[in-house]
Amino acid sequence: QKEVEQNSGPLSVPEGAIASLNCTYSDRGSQSFFWYRQYSGKSPELIMFIYSNGDKEDGRFTAQLNKASQYVSLLIRDSQPSDSATYLCAVLPLADGLTFGKGTHLIIQP
Amino acid sequence: DVKVTQSSRYLVKRTGEKVFLECVQDMDHENMFWYRQDPGLGLRLIYFSYDVKMKEKGDIPEGYSVSREKKERFSLILESASTNQTSMYLCASSLVGGQGPPYEQYFGPGTRLTVT
């Protein structure tokens, strides 16, 4: 059974602070890891992907992967109110569909 | 820009009706997927297809079927709609791995289906 676990939140972070979102997965064979952002009533949009251990930075976003601990995280620096959304962690174990976590609801407080 | 379109944003059907949800992508992607999204349950994979006329069951295929007669089009079929199929349905597409981000999936806008 493939499982991806996320804290549902809401996670409340002051504007300008760092938001830290975490995700654990059960399938050790997982190869690729994705973070999607979903605004209310909209479809998910990809913001980061990572498939090697370590950190990957893209603008204000940093994805961190630790395959030994089966853990992936997303850091958002200088959080803005527009970052308020649900963040979905997704894992690709093999060449089939993604397994999604249930998402973390992030609120950036002005 | 990748574009994934779905035939309807909102749909209301009666119990027992046959329902077709259509998805079209314009980027020549090999892989296409159907998910449903429900509060508290997240996104769950129903079916996916990695080539024309090919299909694979996802995590929750019961009560659904799919059709992929052309590369750009992937249809989800509810043979006899039931109230527990009321949900948001999301279609996605992706390239085969090895080209660009690994298996990055692009989502359509979604169809909110209500079965009464």
Coordinates of N, CA and C in Angstrom, one line a residue:
Chain A
Q1 N 0.8 -1.2 0.0 CA 0.0 0.0 0.0 C 0.9 1.2 0.0
K2 N 0.7 2.0 -1.0 CA 1.5 3.3 -1.1 C 0.9 4.3 -0.3
E3 N 1.6 5.0 0.6 CA 1.0 6.0 1.4 C 1.9 7.2 1.5
V4 N 1.3 8.4 1.4 CA 2.0 9.6 1.5 C 1.3 10.4 2.6
E5 N 2.0 10.8 3.7 CA 1.4 11.5 4.8 C 1.8 12.9 4.9
Q6 N 0.8 13.7 5.2 CA 1.1 15.2 5.4 C 0.2 15.6 6.5
N7 N 0.7 16.6 7.3 CA -0.1 17.2 8.3 C -1.1 18.1 7.6
S8 N -2.4 17.9 7.9 CA -3.5 18.7 7.2 C -3.5 20.1 7.5
G9 N -3.0 20.5 8.7 CA -3.0 21.9 9.1 C -4.4 22.3 9.6
P10 N -4.7 23.6 9.6 CA -4.0 24.6 8.9 C -2.7 25.0 9.6
L11 N -1.7 25.4 8.8 CA -0.4 25.9 9.2 C -0.4 27.4 9.0
S12 N -0.3 28.1 10.1 CA -0.4 29.6 10.0 C 1.0 30.1 10.2
V13 N 1.5 31.0 9.3 CA 2.8 31.6 9.3 C 2.7 33.1 9.0
P14 N 3.4 33.9 9.8 CA 3.4 35.3 9.6 C 4.1 35.7 8.2
E15 N 3.5 36.7 7.6 CA 4.1 37.2 6.4 C 5.6 37.5 6.5
G16 N 6.4 37.1 5.6 CA 7.8 37.3 5.6 C 8.6 36.2 6.3
A17 N 8.0 35.3 7.0 CA 8.6 34.2 7.7 C 8.8 33.0 6.8
I18 N 9.5 32.0 7.3 CA 9.7 30.8 6.5 C 8.6 29.8 6.8
A19 N 7.9 29.3 5.8 CA 6.9 28.2 5.9 C 7.6 26.9 5.6
S20 N 7.4 25.9 6.5 CA 8.0 24.6 6.4 C 6.9 23.5 6.3
L21 N 6.9 22.8 5.2 CA 5.8 21.8 4.9 C 6.5 20.5 4.8
N22 N 6.0 19.5 5.5 CA 6.6 18.2 5.5 C 5.7 17.1 5.0
C23 N 6.4 16.0 4.5 CA 5.8 14.9 3.9 C 6.6 13.6 4.1
T24 N 5.9 12.5 4.5 CA 6.6 11.2 4.6 C 5.9 10.3 3.6
Y25 N 6.7 9.3 3.2 CA 6.1 8.3 2.2 C 6.5 6.9 2.6
S26 N 5.8 5.9 2.2 CA 6.0 4.6 2.7 C 6.8 3.7 1.7
D27 N 6.7 4.0 0.4 CA 7.3 3.1 -0.6 C 8.7 3.5 -0.8
R28 N 9.6 2.6 -0.4 CA 11.1 2.9 -0.5 C 11.5 2.9 -2.0
G29 N 10.7 2.3 -2.9 CA 11.0 2.3 -4.3 C 10.7 3.6 -5.0
S30 N 10.2 4.6 -4.3 CA 9.7 5.9 -4.9 C 10.9 6.6 -5.5
Q31 N 10.7 7.1 -6.7 CA 11.8 7.7 -7.5 C 11.8 9.2 -7.5
S32 N 10.6 9.7 -7.6 CA 10.4 11.2 -7.9 C 9.4 11.8 -6.9
F33 N 9.6 13.0 -6.6 CA 8.8 13.7 -5.6 C 8.4 15.1 -6.0
F34 N 7.2 15.4 -5.8 CA 6.6 16.6 -6.4 C 5.9 17.4 -5.3
W35 N 6.0 18.7 -5.4 CA 5.1 19.6 -4.6 C 4.2 20.3 -5.6
Y36 N 2.9 20.2 -5.3 CA 1.9 21.0 -6.0 C 1.2 22.0 -5.1
R37 N 0.8 23.1 -5.7 CA 0.1 24.1 -4.9 C -1.3 24.1 -5.5
Q38 N -2.3 24.1 -4.7 CA -3.7 24.2 -5.1 C -4.5 25.3 -4.4
Y39 N -4.9 26.2 -5.2 CA -5.8 27.3 -4.6 C -7.2 26.7 -4.6
S40 N -8.0 27.3 -3.7 CA -9.4 26.8 -3.5 C -10.1 26.9 -4.8
G41 N -10.7 25.8 -5.3 CA -11.5 25.8 -6.5 C -10.7 25.6 -7.7
K42 N -9.4 25.5 -7.6 CA -8.5 25.4 -8.8 C -7.9 24.0 -8.8
S43 N -7.3 23.7 -9.9 CA -6.6 22.4 -10.0 C -5.1 22.6 -9.6
P44 N -4.5 21.5 -9.2 CA -3.1 21.6 -8.7 C -2.1 22.1 -9.8
E45 N -1.1 22.9 -9.4 CA -0.1 23.3 -10.3 C 1.3 23.0 -9.6
L46 N 2.1 22.4 -10.5 CA 3.4 22.0 -10.0 C 4.3 23.2 -9.6
I47 N 4.9 23.2 -8.4 CA 5.9 24.2 -8.1 C 7.3 23.7 -7.9
M48 N 7.5 22.4 -7.5 CA 8.8 21.9 -7.4 C 8.8 20.4 -7.6
F49 N 9.9 19.9 -8.1 CA 10.1 18.4 -8.1 C 11.5 18.2 -7.7
I50 N 11.8 17.0 -7.2 CA 13.1 16.6 -6.7 C 13.2 15.1 -6.8
Y51 N 14.4 14.6 -7.2 CA 14.6 13.2 -7.3 C 15.9 12.7 -6.7
S52 N 16.7 13.7 -6.3 CA 18.0 13.3 -5.7 C 18.1 13.8 -4.2
N53 N 18.7 13.0 -3.4 CA 18.9 13.4 -2.0 C 19.5 14.8 -1.9
G54 N 19.0 15.6 -0.9 CA 19.6 16.9 -0.7 C 18.6 18.0 -0.9
D55 N 19.1 19.2 -1.2 CA 18.2 20.4 -1.4 C 18.2 20.8 -2.8
K56 N 17.1 21.3 -3.2 CA 16.9 21.9 -4.5 C 16.2 23.2 -4.3
E57 N 16.8 24.3 -4.9 CA 16.3 25.6 -4.7 C 15.7 26.2 -6.0
D58 N 14.6 26.9 -5.9 CA 14.0 27.6 -7.0 C 13.3 28.8 -6.5
G59 N 14.0 30.0 -6.6 CA 13.5 31.2 -6.1 C 13.3 31.2 -4.6
R60 N 12.1 31.4 -4.2 CA 11.8 31.4 -2.7 C 11.5 30.0 -2.2
F61 N 11.5 29.0 -3.1 CA 11.1 27.6 -2.7 C 12.4 26.7 -2.6
T62 N 12.4 25.9 -1.6 CA 13.5 24.9 -1.5 C 12.8 23.6 -1.2
A63 N 13.1 22.6 -2.0 CA 12.6 21.2 -1.7 C 13.8 20.4 -1.1
Q64 N 13.5 19.6 -0.1 CA 14.5 18.8 0.6 C 14.1 17.4 0.5
L65 N 15.0 16.5 0.2 CA 14.7 15.1 0.1 C 15.7 14.2 0.9
N66 N 15.2 13.3 1.7 CA 16.0 12.4 2.4 C 15.4 11.0 2.2
K67 N 16.0 10.2 1.3 CA 15.4 9.0 0.9 C 15.6 7.9 2.1
A68 N 16.6 8.0 2.8 CA 16.9 7.1 3.9 C 15.8 7.2 4.9
S69 N 15.4 8.4 5.2 CA 14.3 8.7 6.2 C 12.9 8.7 5.5
Q70 N 12.9 8.6 4.2 CA 11.6 8.6 3.5 C 10.8 9.9 3.8
Y71 N 11.5 11.0 3.6 CA 11.0 12.3 4.0 C 11.3 13.3 3.0
V72 N 10.3 14.2 2.7 CA 10.5 15.2 1.7 C 9.8 16.5 2.3
S73 N 10.5 17.6 2.1 CA 9.9 18.9 2.7 C 10.0 20.0 1.7
L74 N 9.2 21.0 1.9 CA 9.2 22.2 1.1 C 9.3 23.4 2.0
L75 N 10.3 24.3 1.8 CA 10.4 25.5 2.5 C 10.1 26.7 1.6
I76 N 9.3 27.6 2.1 CA 8.9 28.8 1.4 C 9.5 30.0 2.2
R77 N 10.5 30.6 1.6 CA 11.1 31.8 2.3 C 10.3 33.1 2.0
D78 N 10.4 34.0 2.9 CA 9.7 35.3 2.7 C 8.3 35.1 2.3
S79 N 7.5 34.4 3.1 CA 6.2 34.0 2.8 C 5.3 35.2 2.5
Q80 N 4.5 35.1 1.4 CA 3.6 36.1 1.0 C 2.1 35.7 1.2
P81 N 1.2 36.6 1.3 CA -0.2 36.2 1.4 C -0.7 35.3 0.2
S82 N -0.1 35.6 -0.9 CA -0.4 34.8 -2.1 C 0.0 33.4 -2.1
D83 N 0.9 33.1 -1.1 CA 1.3 31.7 -0.9 C 0.3 30.9 -0.1
S84 N -0.8 31.5 0.4 CA -1.8 30.8 1.1 C -2.6 29.9 0.2
A85 N -2.5 28.6 0.4 CA -3.1 27.6 -0.5 C -2.9 26.2 0.2
T86 N -3.4 25.2 -0.4 CA -3.1 23.8 0.0 C -2.0 23.3 -0.8
Y87 N -1.0 22.7 -0.1 CA 0.2 22.2 -0.8 C 0.1 20.6 -0.7
L88 N 0.2 20.1 -1.9 CA 0.1 18.6 -2.0 C 1.5 18.0 -2.3
C89 N 1.8 17.0 -1.5 CA 3.1 16.3 -1.8 C 2.7 15.1 -2.6
A90 N 3.4 14.8 -3.7 CA 3.1 13.6 -4.5 C 4.4 12.8 -4.8
V91 N 4.2 11.5 -4.8 CA 5.3 10.6 -4.9 C 5.1 9.7 -6.1
L92 N 6.1 9.5 -6.9 CA 6.0 8.6 -8.0 C 6.9 7.3 -7.7
P93 N 6.3 6.2 -7.4 CA 7.1 5.0 -7.1 C 7.7 4.4 -8.4
L94 N 6.9 4.3 -9.4 CA 7.3 3.7 -10.6 C 6.7 4.5 -11.8
A95 N 6.7 3.9 -12.9 CA 6.2 4.7 -14.1 C 4.6 4.6 -14.2
D96 N 4.0 5.0 -13.1 CA 2.5 5.1 -13.2 C 2.0 6.4 -12.5
G97 N 0.8 6.4 -12.1 CA 0.3 7.6 -11.6 C 0.9 8.0 -10.2
L98 N 0.8 9.3 -10.0 CA 1.3 9.8 -8.7 C 0.5 9.3 -7.5
T99 N 1.1 9.2 -6.4 CA 0.3 9.0 -5.1 C 0.4 10.3 -4.4
F100 N -0.7 10.9 -4.1 CA -0.7 12.2 -3.4 C -1.0 12.1 -1.9
G101 N -0.4 13.0 -1.2 CA -0.8 13.2 0.2 C -2.1 14.0 0.2
K102 N -2.7 14.1 1.4 CA -4.0 14.8 1.4 C -3.9 16.3 1.4
G103 N -2.6 16.8 1.6 CA -2.3 18.2 1.5 C -2.3 18.9 2.8
T104 N -1.5 20.0 2.9 CA -1.4 20.9 4.0 C -1.9 22.2 3.7
H105 N -2.9 22.7 4.5 CA -3.5 24.0 4.2 C -2.6 25.0 4.9
L106 N -2.0 25.9 4.1 CA -1.1 26.9 4.6 C -1.8 28.3 4.5
I107 N -1.7 29.0 5.7 CA -2.3 30.4 5.7 C -1.1 31.3 6.1
I108 N -0.9 32.3 5.2 CA 0.1 33.4 5.5 C -0.7 34.6 6.1
Q109 N -0.3 34.9 7.3 CA -1.0 36.0 8.0 C -0.3 37.3 7.7
P110 N -1.0 38.3 7.1 CA -0.4 39.6 6.8 C 0.0 40.4 8.1
Chain B
D1 N 2.9 26.6 -23.9 CA 2.3 26.2 -22.6 C 1.5 24.9 -22.8
V2 N 1.6 24.0 -21.9 CA 0.8 22.8 -21.9 C -0.6 23.2 -21.6
K3 N -1.5 22.6 -22.4 CA -2.9 22.9 -22.1 C -3.7 21.6 -22.0
V4 N -4.3 21.4 -20.9 CA -5.2 20.2 -20.6 C -6.6 20.8 -20.4
T5 N -7.5 20.4 -21.2 CA -8.9 20.9 -21.1 C -9.8 19.8 -20.8
Q6 N -10.9 20.1 -20.1 CA -11.9 19.1 -19.7 C -13.3 19.7 -20.2
S7 N -14.1 18.8 -20.6 CA -15.3 19.1 -21.3 C -16.3 20.0 -20.5
S8 N -16.3 19.8 -19.2 CA -17.3 20.6 -18.5 C -16.6 21.0 -17.1
R9 N -17.0 22.2 -16.6 CA -16.5 22.6 -15.3 C -17.5 22.1 -14.2
Y10 N -18.8 22.1 -14.5 CA -19.8 21.6 -13.6 C -20.8 20.7 -14.4
L11 N -21.2 19.6 -13.7 CA -22.1 18.7 -14.3 C -23.0 18.1 -13.2
V12 N -24.3 18.0 -13.6 CA -25.2 17.4 -12.6 C -25.9 16.3 -13.4
K13 N -25.9 15.1 -12.8 CA -26.5 13.9 -13.4 C -27.3 13.2 -12.4
R14 N -28.2 12.4 -12.9 CA -29.1 11.6 -12.0 C -28.5 10.2 -11.8
T15 N -28.8 9.6 -10.7 CA -28.4 8.2 -10.4 C -28.8 7.3 -11.5
G16 N -27.9 6.4 -11.9 CA -28.2 5.5 -13.0 C -27.8 5.9 -14.4
E17 N -27.6 7.2 -14.6 CA -27.2 7.7 -15.9 C -25.8 7.3 -16.2
K18 N -25.6 7.2 -17.5 CA -24.2 7.0 -18.0 C -23.6 8.4 -18.2
V19 N -22.4 8.6 -17.7 CA -21.7 9.9 -17.7 C -20.4 9.8 -18.4
F20 N -20.1 10.7 -19.3 CA -18.8 10.8 -20.0 C -18.1 12.1 -19.6
L21 N -16.9 11.9 -19.1 CA -16.1 13.1 -18.9 C -14.9 13.0 -19.9
E22 N -14.7 14.1 -20.6 CA -13.7 14.2 -21.7 C -12.5 15.0 -21.3
C23 N -11.4 14.6 -21.7 CA -10.1 15.3 -21.4 C -9.3 15.4 -22.7
V24 N -8.8 16.5 -23.0 CA -8.0 16.7 -24.2 C -6.7 17.5 -23.8
Q25 N -5.6 17.0 -24.3 CA -4.3 17.7 -24.1 C -3.7 18.0 -25.5
D26 N -2.9 19.1 -25.5 CA -2.4 19.5 -26.8 C -0.9 19.5 -26.9
M27 N -0.3 18.7 -26.0 CA 1.2 18.7 -26.0 C 1.8 17.3 -26.4
D28 N 1.0 16.5 -27.1 CA 1.5 15.2 -27.5 C 2.0 14.3 -26.4
H29 N 1.4 14.4 -25.2 CA 1.9 13.6 -24.1 C 1.4 12.2 -24.3
E30 N 2.3 11.3 -23.9 CA 2.0 9.9 -24.0 C 1.0 9.4 -22.8
N31 N 1.3 10.0 -21.6 CA 0.6 9.5 -20.4 C -0.6 10.4 -20.1
M32 N -1.7 9.8 -19.8 CA -2.9 10.6 -19.3 C -3.5 9.9 -18.1
F33 N -4.1 10.7 -17.2 CA -4.5 10.2 -15.9 C -5.9 10.8 -15.6
W34 N -6.7 10.0 -14.8 CA -7.9 10.5 -14.2 C -7.8 10.3 -12.7
Y35 N -8.1 11.4 -12.0 CA -8.1 11.4 -10.5 C -9.5 11.9 -10.1
R36 N -9.8 11.6 -8.9 CA -10.9 12.3 -8.2 C -10.4 12.8 -6.9
Q37 N -11.0 14.0 -6.5 CA -10.5 14.6 -5.3 C -11.7 14.9 -4.4
D38 N -11.6 14.4 -3.2 CA -12.7 14.6 -2.2 C -12.1 15.1 -0.9
P39 N -12.9 16.0 -0.2 CA -12.4 16.5 1.1 C -12.0 15.4 2.0
G40 N -10.8 15.6 2.6 CA -10.4 14.6 3.6 C -9.7 13.4 3.0
L41 N -9.9 13.1 1.7 CA -9.4 11.9 1.1 C -8.3 12.3 0.1
G42 N -8.2 13.5 -0.3 CA -7.1 14.0 -1.2 C -7.4 13.5 -2.6
L43 N -6.4 13.5 -3.4 CA -6.4 13.1 -4.8 C -6.2 11.6 -4.9
R44 N -7.0 10.9 -5.6 CA -6.9 9.4 -5.8 C -6.9 9.1 -7.3
L45 N -6.0 8.2 -7.7 CA -5.9 7.8 -9.1 C -7.0 6.8 -9.4
I46 N -7.7 7.1 -10.5 CA -8.8 6.1 -10.9 C -8.2 5.2 -12.0
Y47 N -7.8 5.8 -13.1 CA -7.2 5.1 -14.2 C -6.1 5.9 -14.8
F48 N -5.2 5.3 -15.5 CA -4.3 6.0 -16.4 C -4.0 5.2 -17.7
S49 N -3.4 6.0 -18.6 CA -3.1 5.4 -19.9 C -1.8 5.9 -20.4
Y50 N -0.9 5.0 -20.8 CA 0.4 5.3 -21.3 C 0.5 5.2 -22.8
D51 N -0.6 4.9 -23.5 CA -0.5 4.9 -24.9 C -1.9 4.8 -25.4
V52 N -2.1 5.0 -26.7 CA -3.5 4.9 -27.3 C -3.9 3.4 -27.1
K53 N -5.2 3.3 -26.7 CA -5.9 2.0 -26.5 C -5.3 1.3 -25.3
M54 N -4.4 1.8 -24.6 CA -3.8 1.2 -23.4 C -4.4 1.8 -22.1
K55 N -4.7 1.0 -21.1 CA -5.2 1.6 -19.9 C -4.7 0.7 -18.7
E56 N -4.6 1.4 -17.6 CA -4.2 0.7 -16.4 C -5.1 1.1 -15.2
K57 N -5.4 0.2 -14.4 CA -6.2 0.6 -13.2 C -5.4 1.3 -12.2
G58 N -6.0 2.3 -11.6 CA -5.3 3.0 -10.5 C -5.7 2.5 -9.2
D59 N -5.9 3.3 -8.2 CA -6.2 2.9 -6.8 C -7.7 2.6 -6.6
I60 N -8.6 3.3 -7.4 CA -10.0 3.2 -7.2 C -10.8 3.1 -8.5
P61 N -10.6 2.0 -9.3 CA -11.2 1.9 -10.6 C -12.6 1.5 -10.6
E62 N -13.1 1.0 -9.4 CA -14.5 0.4 -9.4 C -15.5 1.4 -9.8
G63 N -16.4 1.0 -10.7 CA -17.5 1.9 -11.1 C -17.1 2.8 -12.2
Y64 N -15.9 2.7 -12.7 CA -15.4 3.6 -13.8 C -14.8 2.7 -14.9
S65 N -14.8 3.3 -16.1 CA -14.1 2.8 -17.2 C -13.5 3.9 -18.0
V66 N -12.6 3.6 -18.9 CA -11.9 4.7 -19.6 C -11.8 4.3 -21.1
S67 N -11.5 5.3 -21.9 CA -11.3 5.1 -23.3 C -10.3 6.0 -23.8
R68 N -9.3 5.5 -24.6 CA -8.3 6.3 -25.2 C -8.2 5.8 -26.7
E69 N -8.9 6.4 -27.6 CA -8.9 6.1 -29.0 C -7.9 6.9 -29.7
K70 N -7.6 8.1 -29.2 CA -6.6 9.0 -29.8 C -5.7 9.5 -28.8
K71 N -4.5 9.8 -29.2 CA -3.4 10.2 -28.2 C -3.8 11.4 -27.3
E72 N -4.5 12.3 -27.9 CA -4.8 13.6 -27.2 C -6.0 13.5 -26.3
R73 N -6.8 12.4 -26.4 CA -8.1 12.4 -25.7 C -8.2 11.2 -24.8
F74 N -8.6 11.5 -23.6 CA -8.8 10.4 -22.6 C -10.1 10.6 -21.9
S75 N -11.0 9.6 -22.1 CA -12.4 9.8 -21.5 C -12.6 8.9 -20.3
L76 N -13.3 9.4 -19.3 CA -13.7 8.7 -18.2 C -15.2 8.4 -18.3
I77 N -15.6 7.2 -18.0 CA -17.0 6.8 -18.2 C -17.5 6.3 -16.9
L78 N -18.6 6.8 -16.4 CA -19.3 6.2 -15.3 C -20.5 5.5 -15.9
E79 N -20.5 4.2 -15.9 CA -21.5 3.4 -16.6 C -22.9 3.6 -16.0
S80 N -23.0 3.7 -14.7 CA -24.2 3.9 -14.0 C -23.9 4.8 -12.8
A81 N -24.1 6.1 -12.9 CA -23.7 7.0 -11.9 C -24.4 6.7 -10.6
S82 N -23.6 6.9 -9.5 CA -24.2 6.7 -8.2 C -23.8 8.0 -7.3
T83 N -24.5 8.2 -6.3 CA -24.3 9.4 -5.5 C -22.9 9.4 -4.9
N84 N -22.3 8.3 -4.6 CA -21.0 8.3 -4.0 C -19.9 8.6 -5.1
Q85 N -20.3 8.9 -6.3 CA -19.4 9.3 -7.3 C -19.4 10.9 -7.5
T86 N -20.2 11.5 -6.6 CA -20.2 13.0 -6.6 C -18.8 13.4 -6.1
S87 N -18.1 14.2 -6.9 CA -16.7 14.5 -6.6 C -16.2 15.5 -7.6
M88 N -14.9 16.0 -7.4 CA -14.2 16.8 -8.4 C -13.3 15.8 -9.1
Y89 N -13.4 15.8 -10.4 CA -12.6 14.9 -11.3 C -11.6 15.7 -12.0
L90 N -10.4 15.3 -11.9 CA -9.2 16.0 -12.5 C -8.5 15.1 -13.5
C91 N -8.3 15.6 -14.6 CA -7.5 14.9 -15.7 C -6.1 15.5 -15.7
A92 N -5.1 14.7 -16.0 CA -3.7 15.1 -16.1 C -3.0 14.4 -17.2
S93 N -1.9 15.0 -17.7 CA -1.1 14.4 -18.7 C 0.3 14.6 -18.4
S94 N 1.2 13.8 -19.0 CA 2.6 13.9 -18.8 C 3.4 13.2 -19.9
L95 N 4.6 13.7 -20.1 CA 5.5 13.0 -21.0 C 5.9 11.7 -20.4
V96 N 6.5 10.8 -21.3 CA 7.1 9.6 -20.8 C 8.4 10.1 -20.1
G97 N 8.9 9.4 -19.0 CA 10.0 9.8 -18.3 C 11.3 9.9 -19.1
G98 N 12.1 10.8 -18.8 CA 13.4 11.0 -19.5 C 13.4 12.3 -20.3
Q99 N 12.3 13.0 -20.4 CA 12.2 14.2 -21.1 C 11.7 15.3 -20.2
G100 N 12.6 16.2 -19.9 CA 12.2 17.3 -18.9 C 12.0 16.7 -17.5
P101 N 11.3 17.4 -16.7 CA 11.1 17.0 -15.3 C 10.5 15.6 -15.3
P102 N 11.0 14.7 -14.4 CA 10.5 13.3 -14.4 C 9.0 13.2 -14.1
Y103 N 8.3 12.8 -15.1 CA 6.9 12.5 -15.0 C 6.1 13.7 -14.4
E104 N 6.5 14.9 -14.7 CA 5.7 16.0 -14.3 C 4.3 15.9 -14.9
Q105 N 3.3 16.1 -14.1 CA 1.9 16.0 -14.6 C 1.3 17.4 -14.6
Y106 N 0.6 17.7 -15.7 CA -0.1 18.9 -15.9 C -1.6 18.6 -15.8
F107 N -2.3 19.4 -15.0 CA -3.7 19.1 -14.7 C -4.6 20.0 -15.5
G108 N -5.8 19.5 -15.8 CA -6.9 20.3 -16.3 C -7.6 21.0 -15.2
P109 N -8.6 21.8 -15.6 CA -9.2 22.7 -14.6 C -10.2 21.9 -13.7
G110 N -10.5 20.7 -14.0 CA -11.4 19.9 -13.2 C -12.9 20.0 -13.6
T111 N -13.6 18.9 -13.3 CA -15.0 18.8 -13.5 C -15.7 18.5 -12.2
R112 N -16.5 19.4 -11.7 CA -17.2 19.1 -10.5 C -18.5 18.4 -10.8
L113 N -18.6 17.1 -10.5 CA -19.8 16.3 -10.9 C -20.6 16.1 -9.6
T114 N -21.9 16.3 -9.8 CA -22.9 16.1 -8.7 C -23.9 15.0 -9.3
V115 N -24.0 13.9 -8.5 CA -25.0 12.9 -8.9 C -26.1 12.9 -7.9
T116 N -27.3 13.2 -8.4 CA -28.5 13.3 -7.5 C -29.4 12.1 -7.6

